[in-house]
Coordinates of N, CA, C and O in Angstrom, one line a residue:
M23 N -11.6 150.9 128.3 CA -11.0 149.7 128.8 C -12.0 148.5 128.7 O -13.1 148.7 129.0
A24 N -11.5 147.4 128.2 CA -12.3 146.2 128.1 C -12.7 145.7 129.5 O -12.0 145.7 130.4
S25 N -13.9 145.1 129.5 CA -14.4 144.6 130.8 C -13.7 143.2 131.1 O -13.4 142.5 130.2
A26 N -13.5 142.9 132.4 CA -13.0 141.7 132.8 C -14.0 140.6 132.8 O -13.7 139.4 132.9
V27 N -15.3 141.0 132.7 CA -16.4 140.1 132.8 C -16.8 139.4 131.4 O -16.9 140.1 130.4
T28 N -16.9 138.1 131.4 CA -17.4 137.4 130.3 C -18.7 136.7 130.6 O -18.8 136.0 131.6
L29 N -19.8 137.1 129.9 CA -21.1 136.5 130.2 C -21.2 135.2 129.4 O -20.7 135.1 128.3
I30 N -21.8 134.2 130.0 CA -21.9 132.9 129.5 C -23.4 132.6 129.3 O -24.2 132.7 130.2
R31 N -23.7 132.1 128.1 CA -25.1 131.7 127.7 C -25.1 130.3 127.3 O -24.1 129.8 126.8
S32 N -26.1 129.6 127.6 CA -26.2 128.1 127.3 C -27.4 127.9 126.5 O -28.5 128.2 126.9
T33 N -27.3 127.2 125.3 CA -28.4 126.9 124.5 C -29.1 125.6 125.1 O -30.2 125.3 124.7
A34 N -28.5 125.0 126.1 CA -29.1 123.8 126.7 C -30.1 124.2 127.8 O -30.9 123.4 128.3
L35 N -30.1 125.5 128.2 CA -31.1 126.0 129.2 C -32.1 126.8 128.5 O -32.0 127.3 127.4
S36 N -33.2 127.2 129.2 CA -34.3 127.9 128.7 C -33.8 129.2 128.1 O -33.0 129.9 128.6
D37 N -34.3 129.5 126.9 CA -34.0 130.8 126.2 C -34.9 131.9 126.6 O -34.9 133.0 126.0
T38 N -35.8 131.7 127.6 CA -36.7 132.7 128.1 C -36.1 133.6 129.1 O -36.7 134.7 129.4
A39 N -35.0 133.3 129.7 CA -34.4 134.1 130.7 C -33.9 135.4 130.1 O -33.4 135.4 129.0
E40 N -34.0 136.5 130.8 CA -33.6 137.8 130.3 C -32.3 138.2 130.9 O -32.1 139.4 131.3
Y41 N -31.4 137.2 131.0 CA -30.0 137.5 131.6 C -29.2 136.3 131.2 O -29.6 135.2 130.9
A42 N -27.8 136.5 131.3 CA -26.9 135.4 131.1 C -27.0 134.4 132.3 O -27.3 134.9 133.4
Y43 N -26.8 133.2 132.1 CA -26.9 132.2 133.2 C -25.7 132.2 134.1 O -25.7 131.7 135.2
A44 N -24.5 132.6 133.5 CA -23.3 132.6 134.3 C -22.4 133.7 133.8 O -22.6 134.3 132.7
A45 N -21.3 134.0 134.6 CA -20.3 134.9 134.1 C -19.0 134.5 134.8 O -19.0 133.9 135.8
T46 N -17.9 134.9 134.1 CA -16.6 134.6 134.7 C -15.7 135.9 134.6 O -16.0 136.9 133.9
A47 N -14.7 135.9 135.4 CA -13.6 136.9 135.3 C -12.3 136.2 135.5 O -12.3 135.1 136.1
P48 N -11.2 136.7 134.9 CA -9.9 136.0 135.1 C -9.5 136.0 136.5 O -9.9 136.9 137.3
A49 N -8.5 135.1 136.8 CA -8.0 135.0 138.2 C -7.4 136.2 138.7 O -7.4 136.5 139.9
D50 N -6.8 137.1 137.8 CA -6.2 138.3 138.3 C -7.1 139.5 138.4 O -6.6 140.6 138.7
A51 N -8.4 139.3 138.2 CA -9.4 140.4 138.4 C -9.5 140.8 139.8 O -9.4 140.0 140.7
R52 N -9.7 142.1 140.1 CA -10.0 142.6 141.4 C -11.6 142.5 141.5 O -12.3 143.1 140.8
L53 N -12.1 141.8 142.6 CA -13.5 141.7 142.8 C -13.9 142.9 143.7 O -13.3 143.3 144.6
I54 N -15.1 143.4 143.4 CA -15.7 144.5 144.1 C -17.1 144.1 144.6 O -17.9 143.7 143.8
F55 N -17.3 144.0 145.9 CA -18.5 143.6 146.5 C -19.3 144.8 147.0 O -18.8 145.4 147.9
L56 N -20.4 145.1 146.4 CA -21.1 146.3 146.7 C -22.2 145.9 147.8 O -22.9 144.9 147.7
A57 N -22.4 146.8 148.7 CA -23.5 146.7 149.6 C -24.8 146.9 148.8 O -24.7 147.4 147.7
G58 N -25.9 146.5 149.4 CA -27.1 146.7 148.7 C -27.4 148.2 148.4 O -27.3 149.0 149.3
S59 N -27.7 148.5 147.2 CA -28.0 149.8 146.8 C -29.5 150.1 147.1 O -30.4 149.4 146.7
C60 N -29.7 151.2 147.9 CA -31.0 151.5 148.4 C -31.6 152.7 147.7 O -30.9 153.5 147.1
P61 N -32.9 152.9 147.7 CA -33.6 154.0 147.1 C -33.5 155.3 147.9 O -34.6 155.9 148.2
L62 N -32.3 155.7 148.3 CA -32.2 156.9 149.1 C -31.6 158.0 148.3 O -30.8 157.8 147.5
D63 N -32.1 159.2 148.6 CA -31.5 160.4 148.0 C -30.3 160.9 148.8 O -29.9 160.3 149.8
E64 N -29.7 162.0 148.3 CA -28.5 162.5 149.0 C -28.6 162.9 150.4 O -27.7 163.0 151.2
T65 N -29.9 163.1 150.8 CA -30.2 163.5 152.2 C -30.5 162.3 153.1 O -30.7 162.4 154.3
G66 N -30.6 161.1 152.5 CA -30.9 159.9 153.2 C -32.4 159.6 153.2 O -32.8 158.6 153.9
A67 N -33.2 160.3 152.5 CA -34.6 160.1 152.5 C -34.9 159.0 151.5 O -34.3 159.0 150.4
T68 N -35.9 158.2 151.8 CA -36.4 157.2 150.8 C -37.2 157.8 149.7 O -38.1 158.6 149.9
V69 N -36.7 157.5 148.5 CA -37.4 158.1 147.3 C -38.5 157.2 146.8 O -38.4 156.0 147.0
G70 N -39.6 157.7 146.2 CA -40.6 156.9 145.6 C -41.4 156.1 146.5 O -41.7 154.9 146.2
E71 N -41.8 156.6 147.6 CA -42.6 155.8 148.6 C -43.8 155.2 147.9 O -44.6 155.8 147.2
G72 N -43.9 153.8 148.0 CA -45.0 153.1 147.4 C -44.9 152.8 146.0 O -45.7 152.2 145.4
D73 N -43.8 153.2 145.3 CA -43.6 153.1 143.9 C -42.3 152.2 143.6 O -41.2 152.7 143.7
Y74 N -42.6 151.0 143.2 CA -41.5 150.0 143.0 C -40.6 150.5 141.9 O -39.3 150.4 142.0
A75 N -41.1 151.0 140.7 CA -40.3 151.4 139.6 C -39.4 152.6 140.0 O -38.2 152.7 139.7
A76 N -40.0 153.6 140.7 CA -39.2 154.8 141.1 C -38.1 154.4 142.1 O -37.0 155.0 142.0
Q77 N -38.4 153.5 143.0 CA -37.3 153.0 143.9 C -36.2 152.3 143.2 O -35.0 152.5 143.4
A78 N -36.5 151.5 142.2 CA -35.5 150.8 141.4 C -34.7 151.8 140.6 O -33.5 151.7 140.5
E79 N -35.4 152.8 140.1 CA -34.7 153.9 139.3 C -33.7 154.6 140.2 O -32.7 155.1 139.7
Q80 N -34.0 154.8 141.5 CA -33.1 155.5 142.4 C -31.9 154.6 142.8 O -30.8 155.0 143.0
C81 N -32.2 153.3 143.0 CA -31.1 152.3 143.4 C -30.0 152.3 142.3 O -28.8 152.2 142.7
L82 N -30.3 152.3 141.1 CA -29.3 152.2 140.0 C -28.3 153.3 140.0 O -27.1 153.0 139.9
P83 N -28.6 154.5 140.0 CA -27.6 155.5 140.1 C -26.8 155.5 141.4 O -25.6 155.8 141.4
N84 N -27.4 155.1 142.5 CA -26.7 154.9 143.7 C -25.6 153.8 143.6 O -24.5 153.9 144.0
M85 N -26.0 152.7 142.9 CA -25.1 151.6 142.6 C -24.0 152.1 141.7 O -22.8 151.8 142.0
T86 N -24.3 152.9 140.7 CA -23.3 153.4 139.8 C -22.3 154.3 140.5 O -21.1 154.2 140.2
T87 N -22.8 155.1 141.4 CA -21.9 155.9 142.2 C -20.9 155.1 143.0 O -19.7 155.4 143.1
A88 N -21.4 154.0 143.7 CA -20.5 153.1 144.4 C -19.5 152.4 143.5 O -18.3 152.3 143.8
L89 N -20.0 152.0 142.3 CA -19.1 151.4 141.4 C -18.0 152.4 141.0 O -16.8 152.0 140.9
N90 N -18.4 153.6 140.6 CA -17.4 154.6 140.2 C -16.4 154.9 141.3 O -15.2 155.1 141.0
A91 N -16.8 154.9 142.6 CA -15.9 155.1 143.7 C -14.8 154.0 143.8 O -13.7 154.2 144.2
A92 N -15.2 152.8 143.3 CA -14.3 151.7 143.2 C -13.6 151.5 141.9 O -13.0 150.5 141.6
E93 N -13.7 152.6 141.1 CA -13.1 152.6 139.7 C -13.6 151.5 138.8 O -12.9 150.8 138.1
A94 N -15.0 151.4 138.8 CA -15.7 150.4 138.0 C -16.9 151.1 137.4 O -17.3 152.1 137.8
T95 N -17.5 150.4 136.4 CA -18.7 150.8 135.8 C -19.8 149.7 135.8 O -19.4 148.5 136.2
I96 N -20.9 150.0 135.3 CA -22.0 148.9 135.3 C -21.6 147.8 134.4 O -21.9 146.6 134.6
E97 N -20.7 148.0 133.4 CA -20.2 147.0 132.5 C -19.2 146.0 133.2 O -18.9 144.9 132.7
D98 N -18.8 146.4 134.4 CA -17.9 145.5 135.2 C -18.6 144.7 136.2 O -18.0 143.8 136.8
V99 N -20.0 144.8 136.3 CA -20.8 144.0 137.2 C -20.8 142.6 136.7 O -21.0 142.3 135.5
I100 N -20.6 141.6 137.6 CA -20.5 140.2 137.2 C -21.8 139.5 137.6 O -22.2 138.5 137.1
S101 N -22.5 140.0 138.6 CA -23.8 139.4 139.1 C -24.5 140.4 140.0 O -23.9 141.3 140.5
T102 N -25.9 140.2 140.0 CA -26.7 141.0 140.9 C -27.7 140.2 141.7 O -28.0 139.0 141.3
R103 N -28.2 140.7 142.7 CA -29.3 140.2 143.5 C -30.2 141.3 143.7 O -29.8 142.4 144.3
V104 N -31.5 141.2 143.2 CA -32.5 142.2 143.3 C -33.5 141.8 144.3 O -34.2 140.8 144.2
L105 N -33.7 142.6 145.4 CA -34.6 142.3 146.5 C -35.8 143.2 146.4 O -35.6 144.5 146.3
V106 N -37.0 142.7 146.4 CA -38.2 143.4 146.3 C -39.1 143.1 147.5 O -39.5 141.9 147.7
A107 N -39.5 144.0 148.3 CA -40.4 143.8 149.4 C -41.8 143.6 149.0 O -42.7 144.5 149.0
S108 N -42.1 142.4 148.5 CA -43.5 142.1 148.0 C -43.6 140.6 147.7 O -42.6 139.9 147.4
T109 N -44.8 140.1 147.8 CA -45.1 138.7 147.4 C -45.8 138.7 146.1 O -46.2 137.6 145.7
D110 N -46.1 139.8 145.5 CA -46.8 140.0 144.2 C -45.8 139.9 143.1 O -44.9 140.8 143.0
R111 N -45.9 138.9 142.2 CA -45.0 138.8 141.1 C -45.0 140.0 140.2 O -44.0 140.3 139.6
D112 N -46.1 140.7 140.1 CA -46.2 141.9 139.2 C -45.2 143.0 139.8 O -44.6 143.7 139.0
D113 N -45.1 143.1 141.1 CA -44.2 144.1 141.7 C -42.7 143.7 141.3 O -41.9 144.5 141.0
L114 N -42.4 142.4 141.4 CA -41.1 141.9 141.1 C -40.8 142.2 139.6 O -39.7 142.6 139.3
V115 N -41.7 141.9 138.8 CA -41.5 142.1 137.3 C -41.3 143.6 137.0 O -40.5 144.0 136.2
T116 N -42.1 144.5 137.7 CA -41.9 145.9 137.5 C -40.5 146.4 137.8 O -39.9 147.1 137.1
V117 N -39.9 145.9 138.9 CA -38.5 146.2 139.3 C -37.6 145.6 138.3 O -36.6 146.2 137.9
W118 N -37.8 144.3 137.9 CA -36.9 143.6 137.0 C -36.8 144.4 135.7 O -35.7 144.5 135.1
E119 N -37.9 144.9 135.2 CA -37.9 145.7 133.9 C -37.0 146.9 134.0 O -36.3 147.2 133.1
V120 N -37.0 147.6 135.1 CA -36.2 148.7 135.3 C -34.7 148.3 135.3 O -33.8 148.9 134.7
V121 N -34.4 147.3 136.1 CA -33.0 146.8 136.2 C -32.5 146.3 134.8 O -31.4 146.6 134.4
R122 N -33.3 145.5 134.1 CA -32.9 145.0 132.8 C -32.7 146.1 131.8 O -31.7 146.0 131.1
R123 N -33.5 147.1 131.9 CA -33.3 148.2 130.9 C -32.0 148.9 131.3 O -31.2 149.3 130.4
A124 N -31.6 149.1 132.5 CA -30.4 149.7 132.9 C -29.1 148.9 132.5 O -28.1 149.5 132.1
F125 N -29.2 147.6 132.6 CA -28.1 146.8 132.2 C -28.0 146.5 130.7 O -27.0 146.2 130.2
A126 N -29.1 146.6 130.0 CA -29.2 146.5 128.6 C -28.5 145.2 128.1 O -28.8 144.1 128.6
A127 N -27.5 145.3 127.2 CA -26.9 144.1 126.6 C -25.9 143.5 127.6 O -25.6 142.3 127.5
H128 N -25.6 144.2 128.7 CA -24.7 143.6 129.8 C -25.6 142.9 130.8 O -25.7 143.3 132.0
D129 N -26.4 141.9 130.3 CA -27.4 141.3 131.1 C -26.8 140.2 132.0 O -27.0 139.0 131.8
V130 N -26.2 140.6 133.1 CA -25.5 139.7 134.0 C -26.4 138.7 134.7 O -27.6 138.9 134.8
P131 N -25.8 137.6 135.2 CA -26.6 136.7 136.0 C -27.2 137.4 137.2 O -26.5 138.2 137.8
S132 N -28.5 137.1 137.4 CA -29.2 137.9 138.5 C -30.2 137.0 139.2 O -30.7 136.1 138.5
T133 N -30.4 137.3 140.4 CA -31.4 136.6 141.2 C -32.4 137.7 141.6 O -32.0 138.7 142.2
L134 N -33.7 137.4 141.4 CA -34.8 138.3 141.7 C -35.6 137.7 142.9 O -36.1 136.6 142.7
L135 N -35.6 138.4 144.0 CA -36.3 137.8 145.2 C -37.4 138.7 145.8 O -37.2 139.9 145.9
G136 N -38.5 138.1 146.1 CA -39.5 138.8 146.9 C -39.1 138.5 148.4 O -38.9 137.4 148.8
V137 N -39.1 139.6 149.2 CA -38.7 139.5 150.6 C -39.8 140.1 151.5 O -40.6 140.9 151.0
T138 N -39.8 139.8 152.7 CA -40.8 140.3 153.7 C -40.6 141.8 153.9 O -41.5 142.6 153.9
A139 N -39.4 142.2 154.2 CA -39.1 143.6 154.5 C -37.6 144.0 154.2 O -36.8 143.1 154.2
L140 N -37.4 145.3 154.0 CA -36.0 145.8 153.8 C -35.7 146.8 154.9 O -36.6 147.2 155.7
G141 N -34.5 147.2 155.0 CA -34.0 147.9 156.2 C -34.5 149.3 156.5 O -34.6 149.7 157.6
Y142 N -34.8 150.1 155.4 CA -35.2 151.5 155.6 C -36.7 151.6 155.6 O -37.4 150.8 154.9
R143 N -37.2 152.6 156.4 CA -38.6 152.8 156.4 C -39.1 153.1 155.0 O -38.5 153.9 154.2
N144 N -40.2 152.4 154.6 CA -40.8 152.6 153.3 C -40.0 152.1 152.1 O -40.3 152.3 150.9
Q145 N -38.9 151.3 152.4 CA -38.1 150.8 151.3 C -38.7 149.6 150.7 O -39.1 148.6 151.4
L146 N -38.8 149.5 149.4 CA -39.3 148.4 148.6 C -38.3 147.7 147.8 O -38.6 146.5 147.4
V147 N -37.2 148.3 147.5 CA -36.2 147.7 146.5 C -34.8 147.9 147.1 O -34.5 148.9 147.7
E148 N -34.0 146.9 146.8 CA -32.5 146.9 147.1 C -31.8 146.1 146.0 O -32.3 145.0 145.7
I149 N -30.7 146.6 145.5 CA -29.9 145.9 144.5 C -28.5 145.7 145.0 O -27.8 146.6 145.2
E150 N -28.1 144.4 145.1 CA -26.7 144.0 145.5 C -26.0 143.7 144.2 O -26.6 143.2 143.2
A151 N -24.7 143.9 144.2 CA -23.9 143.6 143.0 C -22.5 143.2 143.3 O -22.0 143.6 144.4
V152 N -21.9 142.4 142.5 CA -20.5 142.1 142.5 C -19.9 142.5 141.2 O -20.5 142.3 140.1
A153 N -18.7 143.2 141.2 CA -18.1 143.6 139.9 C -16.7 143.0 139.9 O -16.1 142.6 140.9
A154 N -16.1 143.0 138.7 CA -14.7 142.5 138.5 C -14.0 143.4 137.5 O -14.6 143.7 136.5
V155 N -12.8 143.9 137.9 CA -12.0 144.8 137.1 C -10.6 144.2 137.0 O -10.1 143.6 137.9
L156 N -9.9 144.6 135.9 CA -8.5 144.2 135.8 C -7.6 145.2 136.3 O -7.9 146.4 136.5

């Protein structure tokens, strides 16, 4: 099934961004607001303690599971917010590279933030998403 999401790119803005600057969905689309996907395994334990990439890698399948429960896929995501518990840009870039690889050509508008702390013990990464389906 075709995605309800249309990614918008602008040649008037910097071409160095690794994502679309905007996205739209038709008025009759059903919006799905996902809670932040955390780096937890099926037992609730934090995966990849101290490892930004490993935690991002765990967040993505957790996000996909939530999307599937709402009858959506990663191609239905219209925007993301990526939270990284660090003030070091290298840590943020490490996480961003994992997220960008997962989204591939469906490079939705995204905000990457360094934050002070996240909710679970030893948690370094959280990924929020909004999806749209017809």
